[in-house]
Amino acid sequence: MLNPTAAIIIIGNEILSGRIQDINVFYIAKKLAEVGIKLSEVRIIPDTQKMIVDTVLALKSQYDYIFTTGGIGPTHDDITTVAVATALNLPIELNPLAENAIKKFCSIHNQLFNQAGEKMAFLPRGSKLINNNISGAPGFIVENIYVMAGVPYIMHSMFEQVLPTLKHGQPIISKHIDIMIGENIIAADFADLQNKYPAIEMGSYPFKKDDQHGTSLVLSSANTPLLEQAYTDLLKLVHRTSSERNSISCVKSVDHHHELT
């Protein structure tokens, strides 16, 4: 069974300018891995309608799920909703459920329901709401596109509602070994291991600890038996290389198992 695939579109000039650090990708990627959805691509784009339209059109047919964050607030530069509707050739119209949700939130918190609030209730025709219990204005789902807030704690709340409704695959499991050897020393053997197991995603990531260079070797796959086989070969490779350099005591093995709950 092939795992479903996904892409993330992070929308916001504030991310590209460096004023705000994005943490939504890390959160979404981790949650998707836990339920066996392969995150294949992430794009960070500005708040410009053409860029949003072009990106949505480029990705929507390539992946099972598209998740966008940012640009659905009340201000003039929040244009994601209109851009998504334009990309899908759908009209924007007042969504009564969204309007009621925003009015209810305003009433509970003694806020005025004004034109800015009403703006967030206009959604592409046929949208399904993603409830927002934190600040009132909902996200929405249209076709395979999930449009969510950019503020992390609001996006997290929205995504937790969405996640159980998605088609799940085999959990993606990661296993890694940290070894206090520069990656240039193990690169050729690690490439041979990748060639032996092309279905296993492999990566090497250098780090420095106590003035020593090290490498984190990571294996990931939804195919658990094949992953275990590749991991066993990796252990042999690492210990052979470490023994040659008299550094076998510097090896640390860590497993990350993402299981369905």
mmCIF file of C-alpha atoms in Angstrom:
data_model
loop_
_atom_site.group_PDB
_atom_site.id
_atom_site.type_symbol
_atom_site.label_atom_id
_atom_site.label_comp_id
_atom_site.label_asym_id
_atom_site.label_seq_id
_atom_site.Cartn_x
_atom_site.Cartn_y
_atom_site.Cartn_z
ATOM 1 C CA MET A 1 0.000 0.000 0.000
ATOM 2 C CA LEU A 2 1.369 3.380 -1.015
ATOM 3 C CA ASN A 3 1.341 6.029 1.668
ATOM 4 C CA PRO A 4 -0.634 9.224 0.928
ATOM 5 C CA THR A 5 1.474 12.247 0.042
ATOM 6 C CA ALA A 6 1.312 15.866 1.120
ATOM 7 C CA ALA A 7 2.807 19.295 0.558
ATOM 8 C CA ILE A 8 2.843 22.389 2.761
ATOM 9 C CA ILE A 9 2.564 25.977 1.551
ATOM 10 C CA ILE A 10 3.716 28.522 4.137
ATOM 11 C CA ILE A 11 2.329 31.919 3.186
ATOM 12 C CA GLY A 12 3.655 35.150 4.668
ATOM 13 C CA ASN A 13 6.044 38.011 4.004
ATOM 14 C CA GLU A 14 6.938 37.949 7.689
ATOM 15 C CA ILE A 15 8.460 34.476 7.285
ATOM 16 C CA LEU A 16 10.476 35.389 4.210
ATOM 17 C CA SER A 17 11.766 38.604 5.801
ATOM 18 C CA GLY A 18 13.004 36.766 8.887
ATOM 19 C CA ARG A 19 10.782 38.732 11.266
ATOM 20 C CA ILE A 20 9.048 35.527 12.348
ATOM 21 C CA GLN A 21 10.509 32.019 12.475
ATOM 22 C CA ASP A 22 8.239 29.326 11.068
ATOM 23 C CA ILE A 23 7.599 26.370 13.367
ATOM 24 C CA ASN A 24 4.518 25.032 11.631
ATOM 25 C CA VAL A 25 6.421 22.807 9.192
ATOM 26 C CA PHE A 26 8.080 20.888 12.017
ATOM 27 C CA TYR A 27 4.749 20.330 13.739
ATOM 28 C CA ILE A 28 2.850 19.244 10.624
ATOM 29 C CA ALA A 29 5.674 17.022 9.360
ATOM 30 C CA LYS A 30 5.914 15.160 12.663
ATOM 31 C CA LYS A 31 2.164 14.591 12.851
ATOM 32 C CA LEU A 32 1.983 13.406 9.245
ATOM 33 C CA ALA A 33 4.808 10.911 9.774
ATOM 34 C CA GLU A 34 2.976 9.452 12.762
ATOM 35 C CA VAL A 35 -0.011 8.523 10.586
ATOM 36 C CA GLY A 36 1.936 7.447 7.528
ATOM 37 C CA ILE A 37 1.446 10.466 5.264
ATOM 38 C CA LYS A 38 4.618 11.318 3.356
ATOM 39 C CA LEU A 39 5.471 15.010 3.337
ATOM 40 C CA SER A 40 7.091 15.467 -0.059
ATOM 41 C CA GLU A 41 7.449 19.217 -0.475
ATOM 42 C CA VAL A 42 7.384 22.510 1.429
ATOM 43 C CA ARG A 43 7.215 25.945 -0.165
ATOM 44 C CA ILE A 44 7.437 29.317 1.564
ATOM 45 C CA ILE A 45 5.900 32.080 -0.500
ATOM 46 C CA PRO A 46 4.941 35.768 -0.084
ATOM 47 C CA ASP A 47 1.486 37.281 0.360
ATOM 48 C CA THR A 48 0.961 37.867 -3.335
ATOM 49 C CA GLN A 49 -2.095 36.507 -5.125
ATOM 50 C CA LYS A 50 -0.307 35.335 -8.270
ATOM 51 C CA MET A 51 2.293 33.420 -6.275
ATOM 52 C CA ILE A 52 -0.363 31.716 -4.152
ATOM 53 C CA VAL A 53 -2.473 30.857 -7.194
ATOM 54 C CA ASP A 54 0.500 29.503 -9.153
ATOM 55 C CA THR A 55 1.743 27.446 -6.200
ATOM 56 C CA VAL A 56 -1.659 25.922 -5.453
ATOM 57 C CA LEU A 57 -2.127 25.002 -9.113
ATOM 58 C CA ALA A 58 1.375 23.519 -9.295
ATOM 59 C CA LEU A 59 0.938 21.294 -6.247
ATOM 60 C CA LYS A 60 -2.722 20.301 -5.945
ATOM 61 C CA SER A 61 -2.589 17.622 -8.641
ATOM 62 C CA GLN A 62 0.760 16.223 -7.496
ATOM 63 C CA TYR A 63 -0.148 15.334 -3.906
ATOM 64 C CA ASP A 64 -3.079 13.879 -2.008
ATOM 65 C CA TYR A 65 -3.164 16.731 0.506
ATOM 66 C CA ILE A 66 -2.110 20.376 0.398
ATOM 67 C CA PHE A 67 -1.855 22.260 3.697
ATOM 68 C CA THR A 68 -1.545 26.049 3.707
ATOM 69 C CA THR A 69 -0.807 28.243 6.710
ATOM 70 C CA GLY A 70 -1.163 31.998 6.934
ATOM 71 C CA GLY A 71 -3.077 34.772 5.243
ATOM 72 C CA ILE A 72 -6.654 34.135 6.415
ATOM 73 C CA GLY A 73 -6.942 36.967 8.921
ATOM 74 C CA PRO A 74 -8.903 40.256 8.754
ATOM 75 C CA THR A 75 -6.306 42.639 7.307
ATOM 76 C CA HIS A 76 -5.714 43.809 3.739
ATOM 77 C CA ASP A 77 -2.694 41.555 3.243
ATOM 78 C CA ASP A 78 -4.607 38.407 4.216
ATOM 79 C CA ILE A 79 -5.386 37.214 0.708
ATOM 80 C CA THR A 80 -5.011 33.430 0.902
ATOM 81 C CA THR A 81 -8.751 32.735 0.806
ATOM 82 C CA VAL A 82 -9.315 34.781 -2.353
ATOM 83 C CA ALA A 83 -6.198 33.348 -3.994
ATOM 84 C CA VAL A 84 -7.214 29.734 -3.309
ATOM 85 C CA ALA A 85 -10.694 30.426 -4.696
ATOM 86 C CA THR A 86 -9.143 32.007 -7.784
ATOM 87 C CA ALA A 87 -6.873 29.006 -8.313
ATOM 88 C CA LEU A 88 -9.865 26.661 -8.175
ATOM 89 C CA ASN A 89 -12.108 28.961 -10.224
ATOM 90 C CA LEU A 90 -14.633 29.164 -7.394
ATOM 91 C CA PRO A 91 -16.680 32.193 -6.314
ATOM 92 C CA ILE A 92 -16.211 33.703 -2.864
ATOM 93 C CA GLU A 93 -19.431 33.935 -0.881
ATOM 94 C CA LEU A 94 -20.591 34.574 2.665
ATOM 95 C CA ASN A 95 -20.527 31.290 4.574
ATOM 96 C CA PRO A 96 -23.329 31.387 7.181
ATOM 97 C CA LEU A 97 -21.619 28.849 9.456
ATOM 98 C CA ALA A 98 -18.399 30.825 9.422
ATOM 99 C CA GLU A 99 -20.283 34.075 10.032
ATOM 100 C CA ASN A 100 -22.134 32.571 13.006
ATOM 101 C CA ALA A 101 -18.901 31.210 14.478
ATOM 102 C CA ILE A 102 -17.208 34.611 14.292
ATOM 103 C CA LYS A 103 -20.261 36.443 15.661
ATOM 104 C CA LYS A 104 -20.507 33.985 18.541
ATOM 105 C CA PHE A 105 -16.840 34.468 19.391
ATOM 106 C CA CYS A 106 -17.216 38.264 19.270
ATOM 107 C CA SER A 107 -20.259 38.108 21.534
ATOM 108 C CA ILE A 108 -18.569 35.886 24.129
ATOM 109 C CA HIS A 109 -15.494 38.120 24.228
ATOM 110 C CA ASN A 110 -17.367 41.444 24.065
ATOM 111 C CA GLN A 111 -15.900 42.300 20.675
ATOM 112 C CA LEU A 112 -17.590 44.184 17.864
ATOM 113 C CA PHE A 113 -18.472 42.146 14.788
ATOM 114 C CA ASN A 114 -17.349 44.577 12.105
ATOM 115 C CA GLN A 115 -16.351 44.556 8.450
ATOM 116 C CA ALA A 116 -12.988 42.976 9.252
ATOM 117 C CA GLY A 117 -14.740 40.121 11.032
ATOM 118 C CA GLU A 118 -17.170 39.669 8.189
ATOM 119 C CA LYS A 119 -14.265 39.465 5.709
ATOM 120 C CA MET A 120 -13.139 36.213 7.340
ATOM 121 C CA ALA A 121 -16.589 34.675 6.810
ATOM 122 C CA PHE A 122 -16.316 34.904 3.002
ATOM 123 C CA LEU A 123 -15.035 31.558 1.742
ATOM 124 C CA PRO A 124 -14.845 29.664 -1.571
ATOM 125 C CA ARG A 125 -18.171 28.097 -2.476
ATOM 126 C CA GLY A 126 -18.498 24.547 -1.130
ATOM 127 C CA SER A 127 -15.901 24.970 1.621
ATOM 128 C CA LYS A 128 -16.035 22.811 4.727
ATOM 129 C CA LEU A 129 -15.068 24.600 7.923
ATOM 130 C CA ILE A 130 -12.116 23.858 10.175
ATOM 131 C CA ASN A 131 -13.323 25.136 13.533
ATOM 132 C CA ASN A 132 -11.289 27.704 15.415
ATOM 133 C CA ASN A 133 -12.015 27.498 19.124
ATOM 134 C CA ILE A 134 -9.233 29.957 19.946
ATOM 135 C CA SER A 135 -9.912 33.095 17.931
ATOM 136 C CA GLY A 136 -13.209 32.389 16.204
ATOM 137 C CA ALA A 137 -12.438 32.698 12.494
ATOM 138 C CA PRO A 138 -12.392 29.218 10.950
ATOM 139 C CA GLY A 139 -10.082 27.680 8.426
ATOM 140 C CA PHE A 140 -11.555 25.722 5.567
ATOM 141 C CA ILE A 141 -11.217 22.695 3.305
ATOM 142 C CA VAL A 142 -11.888 22.874 -0.410
ATOM 143 C CA GLU A 143 -11.086 19.930 -2.669
ATOM 144 C CA ASN A 144 -7.769 18.546 -1.316
ATOM 145 C CA ILE A 145 -6.589 21.884 0.094
ATOM 146 C CA TYR A 146 -6.620 22.546 3.836
ATOM 147 C CA VAL A 147 -6.365 26.255 4.579
ATOM 148 C CA MET A 148 -5.312 27.090 8.134
ATOM 149 C CA ALA A 149 -4.155 30.005 10.250
ATOM 150 C CA GLY A 150 -0.481 30.919 10.415
ATOM 151 C CA VAL A 151 -0.332 31.591 14.162
ATOM 152 C CA PRO A 152 1.150 28.324 15.480
ATOM 153 C CA TYR A 153 -1.117 27.621 18.438
ATOM 154 C CA ILE A 154 -4.217 28.309 16.320
ATOM 155 C CA MET A 155 -2.870 26.207 13.447
ATOM 156 C CA HIS A 156 -2.124 23.350 15.868
ATOM 157 C CA SER A 157 -5.718 23.382 17.073
ATOM 158 C CA MET A 158 -7.015 23.327 13.507
ATOM 159 C CA PHE A 159 -4.653 20.580 12.410
ATOM 160 C CA GLU A 160 -5.615 18.340 15.331
ATOM 161 C CA GLN A 161 -9.191 18.448 14.037
ATOM 162 C CA VAL A 162 -8.118 17.668 10.484
ATOM 163 C CA LEU A 163 -5.679 14.837 11.178
ATOM 164 C CA PRO A 164 -8.224 12.100 12.085
ATOM 165 C CA THR A 165 -10.145 12.757 8.850
ATOM 166 C CA LEU A 166 -7.158 12.112 6.584
ATOM 167 C CA LYS A 167 -6.410 8.811 4.905
ATOM 168 C CA HIS A 168 -3.618 7.190 6.907
ATOM 169 C CA GLY A 169 -0.821 4.957 5.672
ATOM 170 C CA GLN A 170 1.842 2.842 7.293
ATOM 171 C CA PRO A 171 3.602 4.791 10.068
ATOM 172 C CA ILE A 172 6.922 6.210 8.921
ATOM 173 C CA ILE A 173 9.688 5.067 11.257
ATOM 174 C CA SER A 174 13.064 6.754 11.629
ATOM 175 C CA LYS A 175 16.189 5.240 13.147
ATOM 176 C CA HIS A 176 19.468 7.044 13.482
ATOM 177 C CA ILE A 177 22.999 6.626 14.735
ATOM 178 C CA ASP A 178 25.245 9.445 15.947
ATOM 179 C CA ILE A 179 28.918 8.736 15.365
ATOM 180 C CA MET A 180 31.856 10.974 16.212
ATOM 181 C CA ILE A 181 33.371 10.761 12.748
ATOM 182 C CA GLY A 182 33.234 13.344 9.969
ATOM 183 C CA GLU A 183 30.728 12.476 7.240
ATOM 184 C CA ASN A 184 33.430 12.603 4.546
ATOM 185 C CA ILE A 185 34.993 9.479 6.094
ATOM 186 C CA ILE A 186 31.833 7.408 5.942
ATOM 187 C CA ALA A 187 30.251 8.995 2.853
ATOM 188 C CA ALA A 188 31.319 6.385 0.279
ATOM 189 C CA ASP A 189 30.186 3.397 2.356
ATOM 190 C CA PHE A 190 26.934 5.152 3.243
ATOM 191 C CA ALA A 191 26.287 5.778 -0.465
ATOM 192 C CA ASP A 192 26.808 2.059 -1.115
ATOM 193 C CA LEU A 193 24.250 1.281 1.584
ATOM 194 C CA GLN A 194 21.748 3.643 -0.061
ATOM 195 C CA ASN A 195 22.308 1.912 -3.403
ATOM 196 C CA LYS A 196 21.647 -1.431 -1.730
ATOM 197 C CA TYR A 197 18.372 -0.170 -0.229
ATOM 198 C CA PRO A 198 16.949 2.406 -2.664
ATOM 199 C CA ALA A 199 13.501 2.203 -1.028
ATOM 200 C CA ILE A 200 14.894 3.446 2.301
ATOM 201 C CA GLU A 201 15.283 7.195 2.718
ATOM 202 C CA MET A 202 18.800 7.888 4.015
ATOM 203 C CA GLY A 203 20.527 11.077 5.071
ATOM 204 C CA SER A 204 23.715 12.159 6.808
ATOM 205 C CA TYR A 205 23.861 15.316 8.921
ATOM 206 C CA PRO A 206 27.109 16.700 10.365
ATOM 207 C CA PHE A 207 27.320 18.189 13.847
ATOM 208 C CA LYS A 208 29.972 19.311 16.290
ATOM 209 C CA LYS A 209 30.185 18.343 19.963
ATOM 210 C CA ASP A 210 32.974 19.119 22.425
ATOM 211 C CA ASP A 211 35.104 20.365 19.525
ATOM 212 C CA GLN A 212 34.750 17.049 17.705
ATOM 213 C CA HIS A 213 33.068 16.542 14.358
ATOM 214 C CA GLY A 214 30.293 13.979 14.230
ATOM 215 C CA THR A 215 27.688 12.669 11.829
ATOM 216 C CA SER A 216 24.091 11.659 12.380
ATOM 217 C CA LEU A 217 23.072 8.871 9.987
ATOM 218 C CA VAL A 218 19.305 8.641 9.536
ATOM 219 C CA LEU A 219 17.187 5.909 7.947
ATOM 220 C CA SER A 220 13.428 6.352 7.387
ATOM 221 C CA SER A 221 10.749 4.129 5.900
ATOM 222 C CA ALA A 222 7.222 2.808 6.300
ATOM 223 C CA ASN A 223 8.544 -0.665 5.418
ATOM 224 C CA THR A 224 9.570 -1.842 8.894
ATOM 225 C CA PRO A 225 11.189 -5.200 7.967
ATOM 226 C CA LEU A 226 13.284 -3.620 5.230
ATOM 227 C CA LEU A 227 14.214 -0.736 7.530
ATOM 228 C CA GLU A 228 15.411 -3.173 10.207
ATOM 229 C CA GLN A 229 17.507 -5.015 7.633
ATOM 230 C CA ALA A 230 19.085 -1.795 6.397
ATOM 231 C CA TYR A 231 19.641 -0.629 9.958
ATOM 232 C CA THR A 232 21.465 -3.857 10.824
ATOM 233 C CA ASP A 233 23.772 -3.298 7.868
ATOM 234 C CA LEU A 234 24.290 0.294 8.966
ATOM 235 C CA LEU A 235 25.317 -0.862 12.436
ATOM 236 C CA LYS A 236 27.889 -3.195 10.894
ATOM 237 C CA LEU A 237 29.173 -0.393 8.689
ATOM 238 C CA VAL A 238 29.433 2.071 11.552
ATOM 239 C CA HIS A 239 31.164 -0.342 13.899
ATOM 240 C CA ARG A 240 33.622 -1.379 11.202
ATOM 241 C CA THR A 241 34.460 2.239 10.437
ATOM 242 C CA SER A 242 34.635 3.118 14.129
ATOM 243 C CA SER A 243 36.913 0.180 14.903
ATOM 244 C CA GLU A 244 39.267 1.245 12.148
ATOM 245 C CA ARG A 245 39.515 4.635 13.828
ATOM 246 C CA ASN A 246 39.540 3.289 17.402
ATOM 247 C CA SER A 247 36.386 5.249 18.177
ATOM 248 C CA ILE A 248 33.792 2.542 18.634
ATOM 249 C CA SER A 249 32.879 3.929 22.072
ATOM 250 C CA CYS A 250 31.671 7.140 20.430
ATOM 251 C CA VAL A 251 28.723 5.521 18.684
ATOM 252 C CA LYS A 252 25.205 6.311 19.873
ATOM 253 C CA SER A 253 22.130 4.640 18.403
ATOM 254 C CA VAL A 254 18.682 6.210 18.615
ATOM 255 C CA ASP A 255 15.345 4.933 17.310
ATOM 256 C CA HIS A 256 12.268 7.042 16.586
ATOM 257 C CA HIS A 257 9.140 4.950 16.108
ATOM 258 C CA HIS A 258 6.002 6.800 15.039
ATOM 259 C CA GLU A 259 3.108 4.480 15.840
ATOM 260 C CA LEU A 260 -0.594 4.957 15.141
ATOM 261 C CA THR A 261 -2.757 5.522 18.182
#
